[in-house]
Amino acid sequence: WHDNKIHAIAFRNESYELSLDIDYICKWVKKNDSFMFWVAPSTLTFKNVYDVNIATDSLDLTIIDVQRNNPRKPKNAAYIEEQAEYDWIMETTCGEITFKAVGFIQFIRESPVLIKRQSLNLSERKGISFAIR
């Protein structure tokens, strides 16, 4: 998810989900001495989330790196199908988002478009969405 812009963050308390509305860079294309990017609006949803911490000095967030560490049995393993949960560290351009979760799903909401920048504007991405179908 390197260089993927985060447009919005949502919490679904009833299902313990953390969702990010991102511009997913599907592919980098080198053209002479520059790059173009296949970019699609996407929903990235982490499952069975708790212990969320967001430390940022701005709301202009772009993902730099994501790490998944410390696998262990989920705290509510008797009630879910997953066998492991992890500590997630999402480094952004303006700080970190950390949490515990069992995994994620990603849904690409529109076909990717080839552009000279790494993110879409709101009209190109048809606004903010957390759709997963």
Coordinates of N, CA and C in Angstrom, one line a residue:
W1 N 0.8 -1.2 0.0 CA 0.0 0.0 0.0 C 0.8 1.3 0.0
H2 N 2.1 1.1 -0.3 CA 3.0 2.3 -0.3 C 2.5 3.4 -1.3
D3 N 2.5 4.6 -0.8 CA 2.0 5.8 -1.5 C 0.5 5.8 -1.8
N4 N -0.3 5.0 -1.1 CA -1.7 5.0 -1.3 C -2.3 6.1 -0.4
K5 N -3.1 7.0 -0.9 CA -3.7 8.1 -0.2 C -4.9 7.6 0.6
I6 N -5.0 8.0 1.8 CA -6.2 7.7 2.7 C -7.1 8.9 2.6
H7 N -8.3 8.7 2.1 CA -9.3 9.8 2.0 C -10.2 9.9 3.2
A8 N -10.4 8.8 3.9 CA -11.3 8.8 5.0 C -11.1 7.5 5.8
I9 N -11.5 7.6 7.1 CA -11.4 6.4 8.0 C -12.8 6.2 8.6
A10 N -13.2 5.0 8.8 CA -14.5 4.7 9.4 C -14.3 3.5 10.4
F11 N -15.1 3.5 11.4 CA -15.2 2.5 12.4 C -16.6 1.9 12.4
R12 N -16.6 0.5 12.3 CA -17.9 -0.2 12.4 C -17.9 -0.9 13.8
N13 N -18.4 -0.3 14.8 CA -18.3 -0.9 16.1 C -19.0 -2.2 16.3
E14 N -20.2 -2.4 15.6 CA -20.9 -3.6 15.8 C -20.2 -4.8 15.2
S15 N -19.3 -4.6 14.2 CA -18.5 -5.7 13.6 C -17.0 -5.6 13.9
Y16 N -16.6 -4.6 14.7 CA -15.2 -4.5 15.1 C -14.3 -4.3 13.8
E17 N -14.7 -3.4 12.9 CA -14.0 -3.2 11.7 C -13.4 -1.8 11.6
L18 N -12.3 -1.6 11.1 CA -11.6 -0.4 10.8 C -11.5 -0.3 9.2
S19 N -12.1 0.7 8.6 CA -12.1 0.8 7.1 C -11.4 2.0 6.7
L20 N -10.6 1.9 5.6 CA -10.0 3.1 5.0 C -10.5 3.2 3.6
D21 N -10.8 4.4 3.2 CA -11.1 4.7 1.8 C -9.8 5.2 1.2
I22 N -9.2 4.4 0.3 CA -7.9 4.7 -0.2 C -7.9 4.8 -1.8
D23 N -6.9 5.4 -2.3 CA -6.6 5.3 -3.7 C -5.5 4.2 -3.8
Y24 N -5.9 3.1 -4.3 CA -5.0 2.0 -4.5 C -4.2 2.1 -5.8
I25 N -2.9 2.1 -5.6 CA -2.0 2.1 -6.8 C -1.8 0.6 -7.2
C26 N -2.5 0.3 -8.3 CA -2.5 -1.1 -8.8 C -1.2 -1.4 -9.5
K27 N -0.6 -0.4 -10.2 CA 0.6 -0.7 -10.9 C 1.3 0.7 -11.2
W28 N 2.6 0.6 -11.1 CA 3.5 1.8 -11.5 C 4.0 1.5 -12.9
V29 N 3.9 2.5 -13.8 CA 4.4 2.3 -15.1 C 5.5 3.4 -15.4
K30 N 6.7 2.9 -15.8 CA 7.8 3.8 -16.1 C 7.7 4.2 -17.5
K31 N 7.6 5.6 -17.7 CA 7.6 6.1 -19.1 C 8.8 7.1 -19.2
N32 N 9.8 6.7 -19.9 CA 11.1 7.5 -20.0 C 11.6 7.7 -18.7
D33 N 11.7 9.0 -18.2 CA 12.3 9.3 -16.9 C 11.2 9.6 -15.9
S34 N 10.0 9.3 -16.1 CA 8.9 9.5 -15.1 C 8.0 8.3 -15.0
F35 N 7.0 8.4 -14.1 CA 6.1 7.3 -13.9 C 4.7 7.8 -14.1
M36 N 3.9 6.8 -14.5 CA 2.4 7.0 -14.5 C 1.9 5.8 -13.6
F37 N 0.6 6.0 -13.2 CA 0.1 5.1 -12.2 C -1.3 4.6 -12.6
W38 N -1.6 3.3 -12.4 CA -2.9 2.7 -12.5 C -3.5 2.8 -11.1
V39 N -4.5 3.7 -10.9 CA -5.1 4.0 -9.6 C -6.6 3.7 -9.6
A40 N -7.0 3.1 -8.5 CA -8.5 2.8 -8.3 C -8.9 3.1 -6.9
P41 N -10.1 3.7 -6.8 CA -10.7 3.9 -5.4 C -11.0 2.5 -4.8
S42 N -10.6 2.4 -3.6 CA -10.7 1.1 -2.9 C -11.1 1.2 -1.4
T43 N -11.7 0.2 -0.9 CA -12.0 0.1 0.5 C -11.1 -1.0 1.1
L44 N -10.3 -0.6 2.1 CA -9.4 -1.5 2.8 C -10.0 -1.7 4.3
T45 N -10.5 -2.9 4.6 CA -11.1 -3.1 5.9 C -10.4 -4.2 6.7
F46 N -10.0 -3.8 7.9 CA -9.4 -4.7 8.8 C -10.4 -5.3 9.7
K47 N -10.3 -6.6 10.1 CA -11.3 -7.3 10.8 C -10.9 -7.6 12.2
N48 N -11.9 -7.6 13.1 CA -11.8 -7.9 14.5 C -10.7 -7.0 15.2
V49 N -11.0 -5.7 15.0 CA -10.0 -4.6 15.4 C -10.2 -4.2 16.8
Y50 N -9.1 -3.9 17.5 CA -9.2 -3.3 18.8 C -7.9 -2.6 19.1
D51 N -7.8 -1.9 20.2 CA -6.6 -1.2 20.6 C -6.1 -0.3 19.5
V52 N -7.0 0.6 19.0 CA -6.6 1.5 17.9 C -6.0 2.8 18.4
N53 N -4.9 3.2 17.8 CA -4.2 4.4 18.2 C -3.9 5.1 16.9
I54 N -4.3 6.4 16.8 CA -4.0 7.2 15.7 C -3.2 8.4 16.2
A55 N -2.0 8.5 15.7 CA -1.1 9.6 16.2 C -0.6 10.3 14.9
T56 N -1.3 11.5 14.6 CA -0.9 12.2 13.4 C -1.0 13.7 13.7
D57 N -0.2 14.4 12.9 CA -0.2 15.9 13.0 C -1.0 16.6 11.9
S58 N -1.6 15.8 11.0 CA -2.3 16.3 9.9 C -3.4 15.2 9.4
L59 N -4.3 15.7 8.7 CA -5.3 14.7 8.1 C -5.0 14.4 6.6
D60 N -3.9 14.9 6.1 CA -3.4 14.6 4.8 C -2.6 13.3 4.8
L61 N -3.2 12.2 4.9 CA -2.5 10.9 5.1 C -2.2 10.1 3.9
T62 N -1.0 9.7 3.7 CA -0.6 8.8 2.6 C 0.2 7.7 3.3
I63 N -0.1 6.4 2.9 CA 0.6 5.3 3.6 C 2.0 5.2 3.0
I64 N 2.9 5.1 3.9 CA 4.3 4.8 3.6 C 4.7 3.4 3.7
D65 N 4.2 2.7 4.8 CA 4.6 1.3 5.0 C 3.5 0.7 6.0
V66 N 3.3 -0.6 5.8 CA 2.4 -1.3 6.7 C 3.2 -2.6 7.2
Q67 N 3.2 -2.8 8.5 CA 3.9 -3.9 9.1 C 2.9 -4.7 9.9
R68 N 3.0 -6.0 9.9 CA 2.2 -7.0 10.7 C 3.1 -7.8 11.5
N69 N 3.0 -7.7 12.8 CA 3.9 -8.4 13.7 C 3.2 -9.2 14.8
N70 N 4.0 -10.0 15.6 CA 3.5 -10.6 16.8 C 2.3 -11.5 16.6
P71 N 2.3 -12.5 15.8 CA 1.1 -13.4 15.6 C 0.8 -14.1 16.9
R72 N -0.5 -14.2 17.2 CA -0.9 -14.9 18.4 C -2.4 -15.3 18.2
K73 N -2.9 -16.1 19.1 CA -4.3 -16.6 19.1 C -5.1 -15.3 19.4
P74 N -6.2 -15.1 18.6 CA -7.1 -14.0 18.9 C -7.7 -14.0 20.3
K75 N -7.9 -12.9 20.9 CA -8.5 -12.8 22.2 C -9.9 -13.4 22.3
N76 N -10.6 -13.4 21.2 CA -12.0 -14.0 21.1 C -12.0 -15.2 20.1
A77 N -11.0 -16.0 20.1 CA -10.9 -17.1 19.2 C -12.1 -18.0 19.2
A78 N -12.7 -18.2 20.3 CA -13.9 -19.1 20.4 C -15.1 -18.6 19.6
Y79 N -15.1 -17.3 19.2 CA -16.2 -16.8 18.5 C -16.0 -16.4 17.1
I80 N -14.7 -16.5 16.6 CA -14.4 -16.1 15.3 C -13.7 -17.3 14.6
E81 N -13.6 -17.3 13.3 CA -13.0 -18.3 12.5 C -11.5 -18.2 12.3
E82 N -11.0 -17.0 12.6 CA -9.5 -16.8 12.4 C -8.7 -17.4 13.5
Q83 N -7.5 -17.8 13.1 CA -6.6 -18.5 14.1 C -5.5 -17.6 14.6
A84 N -5.3 -16.4 14.0 CA -4.2 -15.6 14.5 C -4.6 -14.1 14.4
E85 N -4.1 -13.3 15.3 CA -4.3 -11.9 15.2 C -2.9 -11.3 15.3
Y86 N -2.7 -10.0 14.9 CA -1.4 -9.4 14.7 C -1.5 -8.0 15.3
D87 N -0.3 -7.4 15.6 CA -0.1 -6.0 15.8 C 0.2 -5.4 14.4
W88 N -0.6 -4.4 14.1 CA -0.5 -3.7 12.8 C 0.1 -2.3 13.0
I89 N 1.1 -1.9 12.2 CA 1.6 -0.6 12.3 C 1.6 0.0 10.9
M90 N 0.8 1.0 10.8 CA 0.6 1.7 9.5 C 1.3 3.1 9.6
E91 N 2.5 3.2 8.9 CA 3.2 4.4 8.9 C 2.7 5.3 7.8
T92 N 2.4 6.5 8.1 CA 1.9 7.5 7.1 C 2.8 8.7 7.0
T93 N 2.5 9.5 6.1 CA 3.3 10.7 5.9 C 3.2 11.7 7.1
C94 N 2.2 11.5 8.0 CA 2.0 12.4 9.1 C 1.9 11.8 10.4
G95 N 2.3 10.5 10.5 CA 2.3 9.8 11.8 C 1.9 8.3 11.6
E96 N 1.4 7.7 12.7 CA 1.2 6.3 12.7 C -0.3 6.0 13.1
I97 N -0.8 4.9 12.5 CA -2.0 4.3 12.9 C -1.6 2.8 13.4
T98 N -1.9 2.5 14.6 CA -1.6 1.2 15.1 C -2.9 0.5 15.7
F99 N -2.9 -0.8 15.6 CA -4.1 -1.5 16.1 C -3.8 -3.0 16.1
K100 N -4.7 -3.8 16.6 CA -4.6 -5.2 16.6 C -5.8 -5.7 15.7
A101 N -5.5 -6.7 14.9 CA -6.6 -7.2 14.0 C -6.2 -8.6 13.5
V102 N -7.2 -9.4 13.0 CA -6.9 -10.7 12.5 C -6.5 -10.7 11.1
G103 N -7.0 -9.7 10.3 CA -6.7 -9.7 8.9 C -7.4 -8.6 8.2
F104 N -7.5 -8.6 6.9 CA -8.2 -7.6 6.1 C -8.8 -8.1 4.9
I105 N -9.7 -7.3 4.3 CA -10.2 -7.5 2.9 C -10.0 -6.2 2.2
Q106 N -9.8 -6.3 0.9 CA -9.7 -5.0 0.1 C -10.7 -5.2 -1.1
F107 N -11.5 -4.2 -1.3 CA -12.4 -4.2 -2.4 C -12.1 -3.0 -3.3
I108 N -11.8 -3.3 -4.6 CA -11.5 -2.2 -5.6 C -12.9 -1.9 -6.2
R109 N -13.3 -0.6 -5.9 CA -14.7 -0.2 -6.3 C -14.9 0.2 -7.7
E110 N -13.8 0.6 -8.4 CA -13.9 1.1 -9.8 C -12.7 0.5 -10.5
S111 N -12.8 0.5 -11.8 CA -11.7 0.0 -12.7 C -10.6 1.1 -12.5
P112 N -9.3 0.6 -12.5 CA -8.2 1.6 -12.4 C -8.1 2.5 -13.6
V113 N -7.6 3.7 -13.4 CA -7.4 4.6 -14.5 C -5.9 5.0 -14.5
L114 N -5.3 5.2 -15.6 CA -3.9 5.6 -15.8 C -3.8 7.1 -15.7
I115 N -3.0 7.5 -14.7 CA -2.8 9.0 -14.5 C -1.4 9.3 -14.1
K116 N -1.0 10.5 -14.2 CA 0.4 11.0 -13.9 C 0.7 11.2 -12.4
R117 N -0.4 11.1 -11.6 CA -0.2 11.3 -10.2 C -0.6 10.1 -9.4
Q118 N -0.4 10.0 -8.1 CA -0.6 8.8 -7.3 C -2.0 8.8 -6.7
S119 N -2.8 9.8 -6.8 CA -4.1 9.8 -6.2 C -5.1 10.5 -7.1
L120 N -6.4 10.1 -6.9 CA -7.5 10.7 -7.6 C -8.1 11.8 -6.9
N121 N -8.8 12.7 -7.6 CA -9.6 13.8 -7.0 C -10.9 13.2 -6.6
L122 N -11.7 13.9 -5.8 CA -13.0 13.4 -5.4 C -14.0 13.1 -6.5
S123 N -14.0 13.9 -7.6 CA -14.9 13.6 -8.6 C -14.4 12.4 -9.4
E124 N -13.1 12.2 -9.6 CA -12.6 11.0 -10.3 C -13.0 9.7 -9.6
R125 N -13.0 9.8 -8.2 CA -13.2 8.6 -7.4 C -14.7 8.5 -7.0
K126 N -15.5 9.5 -7.4 CA -16.9 9.5 -7.1 C -17.2 9.6 -5.6
G127 N -16.4 10.5 -5.0 CA -16.6 10.8 -3.6 C -16.0 9.8 -2.6
I128 N -16.4 9.9 -1.4 CA -15.9 9.0 -0.3 C -16.9 7.8 -0.2
S129 N -16.3 6.6 0.0 CA -17.1 5.4 0.1 C -16.4 4.4 0.9
F130 N -17.1 3.6 1.6 CA -16.6 2.4 2.3 C -17.3 1.2 1.9
A131 N -17.8 1.2 0.6 CA -18.5 0.0 0.0 C -17.5 -1.2 0.0
I132 N -18.0 -2.3 0.2 CA -17.2 -3.6 0.1 C -17.8 -4.6 -0.8
R133 N -18.7 -4.1 -1.7 CA -19.3 -5.0 -2.7 C -19.6 -4.1 -3.9

